[in-house]
Coordinates of C-alpha atoms (C1' of nucleotides) in Angstrom, one line a residue:
Chain A
M29 CA 12.1 16.2 3.3
S30 CA 14.0 13.0 4.8
L31 CA 17.3 15.0 4.9
P32 CA 16.8 16.0 8.6
H33 CA 16.1 12.3 9.9
A34 CA 18.8 11.0 7.4
I35 CA 21.4 13.3 9.4
L36 CA 19.9 12.3 12.8
G37 CA 20.7 8.8 11.8
V38 CA 23.9 9.1 10.9
L39 CA 25.0 11.3 13.9
E40 CA 23.3 8.4 15.8
A41 CA 26.6 6.5 15.2
R42 CA 29.0 9.2 16.1
P43 CA 29.3 12.9 16.0
M44 CA 30.2 14.6 12.7
T45 CA 31.2 17.9 11.5
G46 CA 29.4 19.4 8.3
Y47 CA 32.3 18.8 6.3
E48 CA 32.4 15.1 7.3
L49 CA 28.5 14.8 7.1
T50 CA 29.0 16.5 3.5
R51 CA 31.5 13.7 2.5
F52 CA 29.1 10.9 3.8
F53 CA 26.5 12.2 1.7
E54 CA 28.5 12.5 -1.4
S55 CA 29.9 8.7 -0.8
T56 CA 28.2 6.1 1.0
A57 CA 25.1 7.6 1.8
R58 CA 24.2 8.9 -1.7
W59 CA 22.9 5.8 -2.5
V60 CA 20.0 6.1 -0.4
W61 CA 19.9 9.8 0.1
T62 CA 21.8 12.8 -1.6
A63 CA 22.7 16.0 -0.3
P64 CA 24.8 18.9 -1.2
Q65 CA 27.1 20.7 1.3
S66 CA 25.0 23.9 0.8
Q67 CA 22.0 21.8 1.9
I68 CA 23.9 20.3 4.9
Y69 CA 25.5 23.3 6.7
P70 CA 21.9 25.6 7.0
L71 CA 20.2 22.4 8.1
L72 CA 22.9 21.7 11.0
R73 CA 21.9 25.3 12.3
K74 CA 18.1 24.7 11.9
L75 CA 18.5 21.3 13.8
E76 CA 20.3 22.9 16.6
D77 CA 17.8 25.4 16.8
S78 CA 15.1 22.6 17.1
G79 CA 17.4 20.9 19.8
W80 CA 17.9 17.9 18.0
V81 CA 21.5 18.3 17.6
E82 CA 24.2 20.1 19.8
G83 CA 27.1 21.7 18.0
E84 CA 30.7 21.6 19.8
H85 CA 33.0 24.4 18.8
Q86 CA 36.5 23.2 18.4
L87 CA 39.7 24.5 17.1
R88 CA 41.6 22.4 14.6
G89 CA 45.3 23.7 15.0
K90 CA 45.4 27.4 16.3
H91 CA 43.0 29.3 14.3
Q92 CA 40.7 27.0 12.2
R93 CA 37.1 26.8 13.6
R94 CA 35.3 23.6 13.3
T95 CA 31.8 22.5 14.9
E96 CA 31.2 19.1 15.8
Y97 CA 27.5 18.0 15.9
S98 CA 25.9 15.1 18.1
I99 CA 22.4 13.9 18.4
T100 CA 20.6 14.9 21.7
P101 CA 18.2 12.9 23.4
T102 CA 15.3 14.9 22.0
G103 CA 16.9 14.1 18.6
L104 CA 16.8 10.5 19.0
T105 CA 13.4 10.6 20.3
E106 CA 12.4 12.5 16.9
L107 CA 14.2 9.9 14.9
R108 CA 12.3 7.3 16.6
R109 CA 9.0 9.2 16.1
W110 CA 9.8 9.6 12.1
L111 CA 10.8 5.7 11.9
G112 CA 7.2 4.7 13.0
E113 CA 5.5 7.3 10.8
P114 CA 3.8 5.7 7.9
H115 CA 6.0 6.1 4.6
E116 CA 4.4 8.1 2.0
E117 CA 5.4 7.1 -1.6
P118 CA 6.7 10.4 -3.4
S119 CA 5.1 11.4 -6.7
Q120 CA 7.0 9.2 -9.4
R121 CA 9.2 10.6 -11.8
D122 CA 11.3 8.3 -14.0
G123 CA 13.1 9.8 -16.9
L124 CA 14.0 6.4 -18.3
L125 CA 10.6 5.3 -18.5
L126 CA 9.2 8.4 -19.8
K127 CA 11.6 7.9 -22.5
A128 CA 10.9 4.5 -23.4
L129 CA 7.2 5.7 -23.7
F130 CA 8.1 7.4 -26.8
F131 CA 10.7 5.3 -28.3
D132 CA 8.4 4.5 -31.2
L133 CA 8.9 8.0 -32.4
S134 CA 12.9 7.7 -32.2
E135 CA 15.0 5.9 -34.7
P136 CA 15.6 2.4 -33.2
E137 CA 19.7 3.0 -33.3
N138 CA 19.1 6.1 -31.1
A139 CA 17.0 4.0 -28.4
Q140 CA 19.3 1.3 -28.5
A141 CA 22.1 3.4 -27.8
V142 CA 20.4 5.1 -24.6
L143 CA 19.5 1.8 -23.4
E144 CA 22.9 0.1 -23.9
E145 CA 24.5 3.1 -21.9
H146 CA 22.1 2.6 -19.0
I147 CA 22.7 -0.9 -18.9
T148 CA 26.4 -0.5 -18.6
E149 CA 26.0 2.3 -16.1
L150 CA 23.7 0.1 -14.0
Q151 CA 26.6 -2.6 -14.0
D152 CA 28.9 -0.1 -12.7
R153 CA 26.5 0.6 -9.6
I154 CA 25.6 -2.9 -9.0
E155 CA 29.4 -3.5 -8.5
Q156 CA 29.5 -0.7 -6.2
W157 CA 26.6 -1.7 -4.3
S158 CA 27.6 -5.4 -3.9
A159 CA 31.0 -4.3 -2.9
H160 CA 29.4 -2.2 0.0
R161 CA 27.1 -4.7 1.0
A162 CA 29.7 -7.3 1.4
M163 CA 31.6 -4.8 3.7
L164 CA 28.5 -4.1 5.9
L165 CA 27.9 -7.8 6.1
A166 CA 31.5 -8.3 7.4
Q167 CA 30.9 -5.3 9.7
E168 CA 34.0 -3.4 8.3
T169 CA 32.3 -0.1 7.1
P170 CA 34.1 2.8 9.4
L171 CA 30.6 4.0 10.2
L172 CA 28.9 0.6 11.3
T173 CA 31.9 -0.1 13.3
E174 CA 31.4 3.0 15.4
R175 CA 27.7 2.5 15.5
L176 CA 28.1 -1.2 17.0
K177 CA 30.1 0.3 19.6
N178 CA 27.1 1.3 21.4
R179 CA 25.1 -1.7 20.9
P180 CA 25.2 -5.2 22.8
A181 CA 27.3 -7.7 20.8
Q182 CA 24.4 -10.1 20.1
D183 CA 22.7 -7.5 18.2
H184 CA 25.5 -6.7 15.9
R185 CA 24.9 -9.6 13.5
R186 CA 21.4 -8.4 13.0
I187 CA 21.8 -4.7 12.7
S188 CA 24.7 -5.3 9.9
E189 CA 22.3 -7.8 8.1
L190 CA 19.4 -4.9 8.2
K191 CA 21.7 -2.4 6.7
A192 CA 23.3 -4.8 4.0
H193 CA 19.4 -5.8 2.9
V194 CA 19.1 -2.1 2.2
F195 CA 21.8 -2.5 -0.5
D196 CA 20.4 -5.9 -1.6
Y197 CA 17.3 -4.1 -2.8
L198 CA 19.4 -1.5 -4.7
I199 CA 21.0 -4.6 -6.2
R200 CA 18.1 -6.6 -7.3
Q201 CA 16.5 -3.3 -8.7
G202 CA 19.1 -2.6 -10.7
K203 CA 19.3 -6.1 -12.1
L204 CA 15.6 -5.9 -12.8
R205 CA 16.0 -2.7 -14.5
Q206 CA 18.9 -4.2 -16.8
Q207 CA 16.7 -7.1 -17.6
W208 CA 14.1 -4.6 -18.5
C209 CA 16.1 -2.6 -20.7
Q210 CA 17.4 -5.5 -22.5
E211 CA 13.8 -6.5 -23.4
T212 CA 13.2 -3.0 -24.3
L213 CA 15.9 -3.3 -26.7
E214 CA 14.0 -6.3 -28.5
L215 CA 10.9 -4.2 -28.6
V216 CA 12.6 -1.3 -30.2
H217 CA 14.0 -3.5 -33.2
T218 CA 11.3 -5.9 -34.0
N219 CA 9.0 -4.5 -36.9
Chain B
M18 CA 13.3 19.0 -15.7
S19 CA 11.6 16.2 -18.3
L20 CA 8.1 17.8 -17.8
P21 CA 8.4 19.8 -21.2
H22 CA 9.4 16.4 -23.1
A23 CA 6.5 14.6 -21.3
I24 CA 4.3 17.5 -22.5
L25 CA 5.2 17.1 -26.0
G26 CA 5.1 13.4 -26.1
V27 CA 1.4 13.7 -24.8
L28 CA 0.6 16.6 -27.5
E29 CA 2.0 14.2 -30.0
A30 CA -1.2 12.1 -29.8
R31 CA -3.4 14.8 -29.9
P32 CA -3.9 18.6 -29.2
M33 CA -4.8 19.4 -25.6
T34 CA -5.7 22.2 -23.4
G35 CA -3.9 22.8 -20.2
Y36 CA -6.7 21.7 -18.3
E37 CA -6.8 18.6 -20.3
L38 CA -3.2 18.0 -19.9
T39 CA -3.8 18.6 -16.1
R40 CA -6.0 15.9 -15.8
F41 CA -3.9 13.4 -17.6
F42 CA -0.7 14.1 -15.5
E43 CA -2.9 13.5 -12.5
S44 CA -4.4 10.2 -13.8
T45 CA -2.3 7.8 -16.1
A46 CA 0.7 9.9 -16.8
R47 CA 1.2 10.3 -12.9
W48 CA 2.6 6.7 -12.8
V49 CA 5.6 7.9 -15.0
W50 CA 5.8 11.6 -14.4
T51 CA 3.7 13.8 -12.2
A52 CA 2.8 17.5 -12.5
P53 CA 0.4 19.5 -10.8
Q54 CA -1.8 22.4 -12.8
S55 CA 0.4 25.2 -11.3
Q56 CA 3.4 23.6 -13.1
I57 CA 1.5 22.9 -16.6
Y58 CA 0.2 26.4 -17.6
P59 CA 3.2 28.5 -17.2
L60 CA 5.1 26.1 -18.7
L61 CA 2.8 25.7 -22.0
R62 CA 3.3 29.5 -22.5
K63 CA 7.1 28.9 -22.1
L64 CA 6.8 26.0 -24.6
E65 CA 4.9 28.2 -27.0
D66 CA 7.7 30.9 -26.6
S67 CA 10.4 28.2 -27.8
G68 CA 7.8 27.2 -30.8
W69 CA 7.7 23.8 -29.7
V70 CA 4.0 24.1 -29.4
E71 CA 1.5 26.4 -30.8
G72 CA -1.7 27.5 -28.8
E73 CA -5.1 27.9 -30.6
H74 CA -7.5 30.1 -29.1
Q75 CA -11.1 28.8 -28.9
L76 CA -14.3 29.6 -27.2
R77 CA -16.4 27.0 -25.3
G78 CA -19.9 28.3 -25.3
K79 CA -20.5 32.1 -25.5
H80 CA -17.9 33.6 -23.1
Q81 CA -15.3 30.9 -21.7
R82 CA -11.9 30.8 -23.4
R83 CA -10.0 27.9 -23.9
T84 CA -6.6 27.4 -25.7
E85 CA -5.8 24.1 -27.4
Y86 CA -2.2 23.4 -27.6
S87 CA -0.7 21.4 -30.5
I88 CA 3.1 20.1 -30.9
T89 CA 4.7 21.9 -33.8
P90 CA 7.4 20.5 -36.4
T91 CA 10.1 22.0 -34.5
G92 CA 8.6 20.5 -31.1
L93 CA 8.8 17.0 -32.7
T94 CA 12.4 17.5 -33.7
E95 CA 13.1 18.6 -30.3
L96 CA 11.2 15.6 -28.7
R97 CA 13.1 13.2 -31.0
R98 CA 16.5 14.9 -30.1
W99 CA 15.5 14.5 -26.5
L100 CA 14.9 10.8 -27.1
G101 CA 18.2 10.1 -28.3
E102 CA 19.9 12.1 -25.5
P103 CA 21.7 9.8 -22.6
H104 CA 19.5 9.3 -19.7
E105 CA 21.1 10.7 -16.5
E106 CA 19.9 8.8 -13.5
P107 CA 18.8 11.5 -11.1
S108 CA 20.2 11.5 -7.5
Q109 CA 18.7 8.6 -5.2
R110 CA 16.4 9.6 -2.6
D111 CA 14.3 6.7 -1.2
G112 CA 12.6 7.5 2.0
L113 CA 11.5 3.8 2.8
L114 CA 15.3 2.6 2.4
L115 CA 16.3 5.5 4.4
K116 CA 13.7 4.3 7.2
A117 CA 15.1 0.8 6.9
L118 CA 18.5 1.8 7.6
F119 CA 17.5 2.6 11.1
F120 CA 14.8 0.3 11.8
D121 CA 17.1 -1.5 14.3
L122 CA 16.6 2.0 16.4
S123 CA 12.8 1.6 16.7
E124 CA 10.3 -0.8 18.1
P125 CA 9.8 -3.8 15.8
E126 CA 6.2 -3.3 16.1
N127 CA 6.5 0.2 14.6
A128 CA 8.6 -0.9 12.0
Q129 CA 6.1 -3.6 11.1
A130 CA 3.6 -1.4 10.7
V131 CA 5.2 0.8 8.2
L132 CA 6.3 -2.1 6.6
E133 CA 2.8 -3.8 6.3
E134 CA 1.1 -0.7 5.1
H135 CA 3.7 -0.1 2.5
I136 CA 3.1 -3.6 1.3
T137 CA -0.8 -3.0 1.1
E138 CA -0.3 0.6 -0.6
L139 CA 1.8 -1.1 -3.3
Q140 CA -0.5 -4.0 -3.9
D141 CA -3.2 -1.2 -4.9
R142 CA -0.7 0.4 -7.2
I143 CA 0.1 -3.1 -8.6
E144 CA -3.6 -3.8 -9.3
Q145 CA -4.0 -0.2 -11.1
W146 CA -0.8 -0.5 -13.0
S147 CA -2.1 -4.2 -14.2
A148 CA -5.3 -3.0 -15.2
H149 CA -3.6 -0.3 -17.3
R150 CA -1.1 -2.4 -18.9
A151 CA -4.1 -4.8 -20.0
M152 CA -5.7 -1.7 -21.3
L153 CA -2.8 -0.9 -23.3
L154 CA -2.3 -4.1 -24.9
A155 CA -5.9 -4.4 -25.8
Q156 CA -5.1 -0.8 -27.5
E157 CA -8.3 0.5 -25.5
T158 CA -6.9 3.7 -23.5
P159 CA -8.4 6.6 -25.0
L160 CA -4.7 8.4 -25.8
L161 CA -3.4 5.6 -27.4
T162 CA -6.4 5.1 -29.7
E163 CA -5.7 8.7 -30.8
R164 CA -2.0 7.9 -31.4
L165 CA -2.4 5.1 -33.3
K166 CA -4.5 7.0 -36.0
N167 CA -1.3 8.5 -37.3
R168 CA 0.6 5.3 -37.6
P169 CA 0.4 2.7 -40.1
A170 CA -1.5 -0.1 -39.0
Q171 CA 1.4 -2.9 -39.2
D172 CA 3.2 -0.8 -36.1
H173 CA 0.1 -0.6 -33.9
R174 CA 1.0 -3.9 -32.0
R175 CA 4.5 -2.8 -31.5
I176 CA 3.6 0.5 -30.3
S177 CA 1.3 -0.8 -27.7
E178 CA 3.6 -3.5 -26.6
L179 CA 6.3 -1.0 -25.7
K180 CA 4.0 1.4 -24.0
A181 CA 2.5 -1.9 -22.0
H182 CA 6.1 -2.7 -21.4
V183 CA 6.6 0.4 -19.4
F184 CA 3.8 -0.5 -17.0
D185 CA 5.3 -4.1 -16.6
Y186 CA 8.4 -2.6 -15.3
L187 CA 6.5 -0.9 -12.6
I188 CA 4.5 -3.7 -11.8
R189 CA 7.7 -6.1 -11.4
Q190 CA 9.4 -3.3 -9.6
G191 CA 6.5 -3.2 -7.1
K192 CA 6.5 -6.7 -6.5
L193 CA 10.0 -6.8 -6.0
R194 CA 9.6 -4.1 -3.4
Q195 CA 6.8 -6.0 -1.5
Q196 CA 9.0 -9.1 -1.5
W197 CA 11.8 -6.8 0.1
C198 CA 9.3 -5.5 2.6
Q199 CA 8.6 -9.0 3.4
E200 CA 12.3 -10.1 4.0
T201 CA 12.8 -6.8 6.2
L202 CA 9.6 -7.8 8.2
E203 CA 11.8 -11.0 9.4
L204 CA 15.0 -9.0 9.7
V205 CA 13.4 -6.7 12.3
H206 CA 11.9 -9.3 14.2
T207 CA 14.5 -12.0 14.6
N208 CA 16.8 -11.2 17.8
Chain C
dG14 C1' 56.4 26.7 -2.0
dA15 C1' 52.7 23.8 -3.9
dT16 C1' 49.2 20.8 -3.6
dC17 C1' 45.8 18.5 -1.2
dG18 C1' 42.3 18.0 2.4
dC19 C1' 39.8 20.1 5.9
dA20 C1' 36.3 23.4 7.1
dT21 C1' 32.6 26.7 6.3
dG22 C1' 29.6 29.9 4.2
dT23 C1' 26.2 32.3 0.7
dA24 C1' 23.6 33.4 -3.7
dA25 C1' 21.1 32.5 -7.3
dA26 C1' 18.1 29.6 -10.2
dG27 C1' 15.3 25.9 -11.1
dA28 C1' 12.0 22.5 -9.8
dG29 C1' 8.1 20.9 -7.2
dT30 C1' 4.2 21.4 -3.8
dT31 C1' 0.2 23.3 -1.8
dA32 C1' -3.2 26.7 -1.6
dC33 C1' -5.8 30.4 -2.9
dA34 C1' -8.7 32.5 -6.3
dT35 C1' -12.2 33.3 -10.1
dG36 C1' -15.7 32.5 -13.5
dA37 C1' -18.5 29.7 -17.4
dT38 C1' -20.8 25.5 -18.6
dT39 C1' -23.0 21.3 -18.4
dT40 C1' -25.4 17.9 -15.5
dT41 C1' -28.3 16.4 -12.3
Chain D
dA9 C1' -31.2 25.6 -8.2
dA10 C1' -27.4 23.1 -6.8
dA11 C1' -23.4 20.2 -8.0
dA12 C1' -20.1 18.8 -11.0
dT13 C1' -16.8 20.0 -14.6
dC14 C1' -14.3 23.0 -17.6
dA15 C1' -11.0 26.4 -17.7
dT16 C1' -7.2 29.5 -16.3
dG17 C1' -4.4 31.9 -13.4
dT18 C1' -1.2 33.3 -9.2
dA19 C1' 1.6 33.3 -4.7
dA20 C1' 4.3 31.7 -1.4
dC21 C1' 6.9 28.1 0.1
dT22 C1' 10.2 24.3 0.2
dC23 C1' 13.7 21.4 -1.7
dT24 C1' 17.3 20.8 -4.9
dT25 C1' 21.2 22.1 -7.7
dT26 C1' 25.2 24.8 -9.1
dA27 C1' 28.3 28.0 -8.4
dC28 C1' 31.1 31.5 -6.0
dA29 C1' 34.0 32.4 -2.0
dT30 C1' 37.4 32.4 1.6
dG31 C1' 41.0 30.5 4.4
dC32 C1' 43.5 27.1 7.6
dG33 C1' 46.5 23.0 8.4
dA34 C1' 49.1 18.9 6.7
dT35 C1' 51.8 16.9 3.3
dC36 C1' 54.9 16.5 -0.4

DNA sequence: GATCGCATGTAAAGAGTTACATGATTTT
DNA sequence: AAAATCATGTAACTCTTTACATGCGATC
């Protein structure tokens, strides 16, 4: 749905091969939009058909083919068009909330285990998000560095703050969820 | 993925036809888990094959067939098993965050429009969630009323508070998102 | 020479969306 | 008589996941 535009947005920073995009969507980008390799390669060919990206065939060593994709002017126009399109919230599906709705049917100890494990997992993520946020603010992530090269220096701070702010949301939302789990723990135990 | 268990959880309150389940997943339930009619009917037959639900064939009027599904003891065991299973967070995909990440490429006015519309839409939802939360606390929703009939009176308050707490999360998360959009508005405008 | 990273592809299955299709019963 | 609601079904499509499959190049 939004994957084509996610790819366009990444390629706006610098040209990449399918492999590099795959790695990127498995690492940093996965906090905002995940995509496995099997989605990326076919989509790149589709995007090329649409004229939004352009692949340059290269050689790595003597025999290994690689295709480096760049965003085209048409692609950038499309990205900008999509950015101005109203955001439609997708239909909601939250497995934890669904479970919580029925926790009165399970043993309190089981519910407790589920909630505590989730709190721990969130803690992990919060730390990763915070680390990445700090790197963005310091303009130290590899992709942001590339991206800023094509922008006037006076905009650098604003751009990095905007990207960091996205991770700020993830952090705050994670903390809210932890807090909520904590409260749920109390609710499943009181009789 | 979790739809089978969502259905089991609903049927635990009372038996329903596919039509009633469809309506329920289009109304209240959609805030936690959505499902269209075309998913529900085939799934009910699958759940019956698994022995988790049981369909009773009835007649409405003289000619119209209806099948009312109830949860079986096996189904209730399965629901309880699933409740104790650790919650796996699904891969993240947030179209608004994705857009925000690239807002530095669009005209500030376009980004502003997207953010303001989202704030308004969230306001709408927050009001709906709040209304439903109040009804749950007052034990006035039709399904909760049915559900409480099979529970000792001393548990009623705890159960309704647990369900209301789920909507509490939705409300708080919505407000956090509104707040974040507000901050993003400032970020896209400063130069 | 073995291992790891780079690089690209497809196949099959599952989950979810949108649309089409039909007919009975109840309410206005 | 018309409109709304009750009731059930399928078809086609898109998106996503998991798995299988292959081979080159660089490094240890």
